[in-house]
Short mmCIF file of C-alpha atoms (C1' of nucleotides) in Angstrom, two decimals:
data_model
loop_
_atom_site.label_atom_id
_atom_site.label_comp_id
_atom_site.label_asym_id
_atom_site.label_seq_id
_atom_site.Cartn_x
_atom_site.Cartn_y
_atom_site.Cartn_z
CA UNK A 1 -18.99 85.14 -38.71
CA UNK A 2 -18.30 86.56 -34.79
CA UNK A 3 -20.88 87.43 -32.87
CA UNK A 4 -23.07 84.39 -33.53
CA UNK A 5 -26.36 84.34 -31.35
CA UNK A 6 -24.93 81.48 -29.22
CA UNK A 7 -22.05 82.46 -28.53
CA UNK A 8 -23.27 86.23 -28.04
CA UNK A 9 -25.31 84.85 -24.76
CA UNK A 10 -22.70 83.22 -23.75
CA UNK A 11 -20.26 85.66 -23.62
CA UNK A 12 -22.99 87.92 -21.98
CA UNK A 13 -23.10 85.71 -19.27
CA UNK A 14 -19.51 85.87 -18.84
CA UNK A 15 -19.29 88.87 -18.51
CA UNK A 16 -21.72 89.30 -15.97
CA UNK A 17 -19.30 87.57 -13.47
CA UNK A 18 -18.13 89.28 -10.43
CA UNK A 19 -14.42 89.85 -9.65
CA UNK A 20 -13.16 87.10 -7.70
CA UNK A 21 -15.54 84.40 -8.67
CA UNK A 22 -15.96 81.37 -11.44
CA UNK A 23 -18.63 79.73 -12.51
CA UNK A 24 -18.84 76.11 -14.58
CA UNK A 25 -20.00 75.72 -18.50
CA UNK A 26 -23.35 73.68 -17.45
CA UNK A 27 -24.41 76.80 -14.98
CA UNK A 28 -24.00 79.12 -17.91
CA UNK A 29 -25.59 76.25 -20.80
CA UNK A 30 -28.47 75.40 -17.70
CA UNK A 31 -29.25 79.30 -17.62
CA UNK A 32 -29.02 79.72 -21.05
CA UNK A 33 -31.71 76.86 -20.98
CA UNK A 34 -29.67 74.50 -22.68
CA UNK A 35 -28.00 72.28 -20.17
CA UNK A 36 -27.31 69.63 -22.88
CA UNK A 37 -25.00 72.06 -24.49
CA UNK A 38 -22.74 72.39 -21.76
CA UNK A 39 -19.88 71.47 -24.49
CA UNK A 40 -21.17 74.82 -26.88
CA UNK A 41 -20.39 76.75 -24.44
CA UNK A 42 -16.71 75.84 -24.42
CA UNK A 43 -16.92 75.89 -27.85
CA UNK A 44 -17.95 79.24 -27.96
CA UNK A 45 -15.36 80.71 -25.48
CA UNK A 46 -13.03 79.31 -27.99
CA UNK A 47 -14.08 82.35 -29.81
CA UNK A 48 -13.92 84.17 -26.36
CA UNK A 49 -10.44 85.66 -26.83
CA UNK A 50 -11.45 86.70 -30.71
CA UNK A 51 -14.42 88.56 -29.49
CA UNK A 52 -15.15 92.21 -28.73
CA UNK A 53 -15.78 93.15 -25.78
CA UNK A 54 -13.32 90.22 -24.28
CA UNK A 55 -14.71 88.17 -22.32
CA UNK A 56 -12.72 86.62 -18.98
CA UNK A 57 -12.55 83.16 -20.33
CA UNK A 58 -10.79 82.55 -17.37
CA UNK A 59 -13.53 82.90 -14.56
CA UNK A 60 -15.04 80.04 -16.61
CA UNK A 61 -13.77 76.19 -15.52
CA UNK A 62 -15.48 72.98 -15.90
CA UNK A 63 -17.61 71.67 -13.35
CA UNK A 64 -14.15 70.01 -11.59
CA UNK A 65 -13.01 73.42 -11.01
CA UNK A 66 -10.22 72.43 -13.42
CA UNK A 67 -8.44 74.76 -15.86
CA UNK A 68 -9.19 73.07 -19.11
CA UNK A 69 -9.13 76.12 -21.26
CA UNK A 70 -6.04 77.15 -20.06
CA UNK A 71 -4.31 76.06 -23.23
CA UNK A 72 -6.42 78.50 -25.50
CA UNK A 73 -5.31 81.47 -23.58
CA UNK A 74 -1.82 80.96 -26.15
CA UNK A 75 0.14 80.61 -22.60
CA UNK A 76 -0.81 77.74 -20.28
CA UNK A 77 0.14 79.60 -17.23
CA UNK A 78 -1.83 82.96 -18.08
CA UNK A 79 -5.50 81.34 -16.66
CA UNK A 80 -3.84 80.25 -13.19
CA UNK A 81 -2.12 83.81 -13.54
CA UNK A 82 -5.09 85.88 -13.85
CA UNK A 83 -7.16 83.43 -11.62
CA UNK A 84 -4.51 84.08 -8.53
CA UNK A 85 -5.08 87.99 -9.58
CA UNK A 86 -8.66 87.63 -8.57
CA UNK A 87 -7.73 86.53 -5.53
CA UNK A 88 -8.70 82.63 -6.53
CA UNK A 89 -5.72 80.29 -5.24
CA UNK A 90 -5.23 77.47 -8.39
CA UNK A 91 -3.59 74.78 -7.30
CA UNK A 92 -2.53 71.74 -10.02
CA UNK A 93 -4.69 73.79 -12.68
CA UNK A 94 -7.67 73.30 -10.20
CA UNK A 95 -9.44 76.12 -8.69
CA UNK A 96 -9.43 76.02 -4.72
CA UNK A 97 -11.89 76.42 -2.57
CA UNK A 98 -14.14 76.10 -6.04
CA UNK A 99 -17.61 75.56 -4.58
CA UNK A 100 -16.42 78.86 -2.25
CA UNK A 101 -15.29 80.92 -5.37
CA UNK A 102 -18.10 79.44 -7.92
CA UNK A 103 -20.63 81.98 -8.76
CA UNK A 104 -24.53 80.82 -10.06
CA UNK A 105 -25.44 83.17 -13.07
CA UNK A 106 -29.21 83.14 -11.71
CA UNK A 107 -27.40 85.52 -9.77
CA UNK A 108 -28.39 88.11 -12.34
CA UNK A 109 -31.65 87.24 -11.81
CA UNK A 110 -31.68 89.15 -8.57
CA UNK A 111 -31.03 93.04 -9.12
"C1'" DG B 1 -26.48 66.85 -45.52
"C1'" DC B 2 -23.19 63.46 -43.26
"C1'" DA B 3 -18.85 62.75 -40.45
"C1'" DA B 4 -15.67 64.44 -37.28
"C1'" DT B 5 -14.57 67.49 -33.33
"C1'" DG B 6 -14.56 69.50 -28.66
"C1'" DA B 7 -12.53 74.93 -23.00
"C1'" DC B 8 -18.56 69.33 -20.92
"C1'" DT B 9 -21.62 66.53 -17.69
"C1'" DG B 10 -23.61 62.76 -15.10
"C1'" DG B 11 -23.31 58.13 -13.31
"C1'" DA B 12 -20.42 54.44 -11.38
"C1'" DG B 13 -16.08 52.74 -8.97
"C1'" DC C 1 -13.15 65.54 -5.39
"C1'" DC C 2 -10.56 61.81 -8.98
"C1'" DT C 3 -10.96 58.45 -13.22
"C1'" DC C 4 -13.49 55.93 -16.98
"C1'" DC C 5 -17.52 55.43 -20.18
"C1'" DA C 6 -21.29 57.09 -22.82
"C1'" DG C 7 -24.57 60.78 -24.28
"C1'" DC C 8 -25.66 65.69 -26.24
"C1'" DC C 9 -25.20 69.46 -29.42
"C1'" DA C 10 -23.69 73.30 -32.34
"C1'" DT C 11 -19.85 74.50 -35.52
"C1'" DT C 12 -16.89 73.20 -39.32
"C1'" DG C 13 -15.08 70.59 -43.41
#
DNA sequence: GCAATGACTGGAG
DNA sequence: CCTCCAGCCATTG
């Protein structure tokens, strides 16, 4: 079944982020309110590129600012690709600059 | 319902 | 910010 409560918010979230900027798994699982599930919300992105709207799997890294979803885009070199289109240099499948680029969803939170 | 899996994170070196 | 170890948790078989 798509479009499974979890991974719903999570994609909502994703979407919600800016052009030009990133943001980790444990930001999105903290403001979801579930910080422990920091490894769901990978999970879920794996349905990411199977879900309607898409969501830009690609603004989301691991706390590292490393690529490590790149591979489930089907080409490796499509994140750092679309990353670099942002604007966001990615340099040995690690974001530069991260903490510059990163982007807190409580960010929503103010309208 | 149990066992295995994974796009993770925090603590320590 | 990099590497290794252990803990958490929802989805899947």
């Amino acid at each position: 079944m798509n479009k499974d409560n979890f991974f719903e918010m999570v994609f909502e979230v994703v979407r919600q982020i800016p052009y030009g900027r990133v943001t980790s798994y444990g930001a999105i699982a903290e403001f979801l309110g579930a910080k422990r599930s920091s490894r769901m919300v990978g999970y879920a992105m794996n349905g990411a590129g199977k879900a309607t709207p898409p969501v830009p799997a690609h603004r989301v890294v691991n706390r590292a600012g490393m690529l490590t979803g790149k591979a489930a885009f089907g080409s490796t070199d499509l994140m750092q690709e679309l990353l670099e289109r942002e604007g966001i240099k990615v340099k040995n499948d690690k974001i530069v600059d991260f903490k510059t680029v990163f982007w807190h969803p409580e960010s929503l939170l103010e309208s």
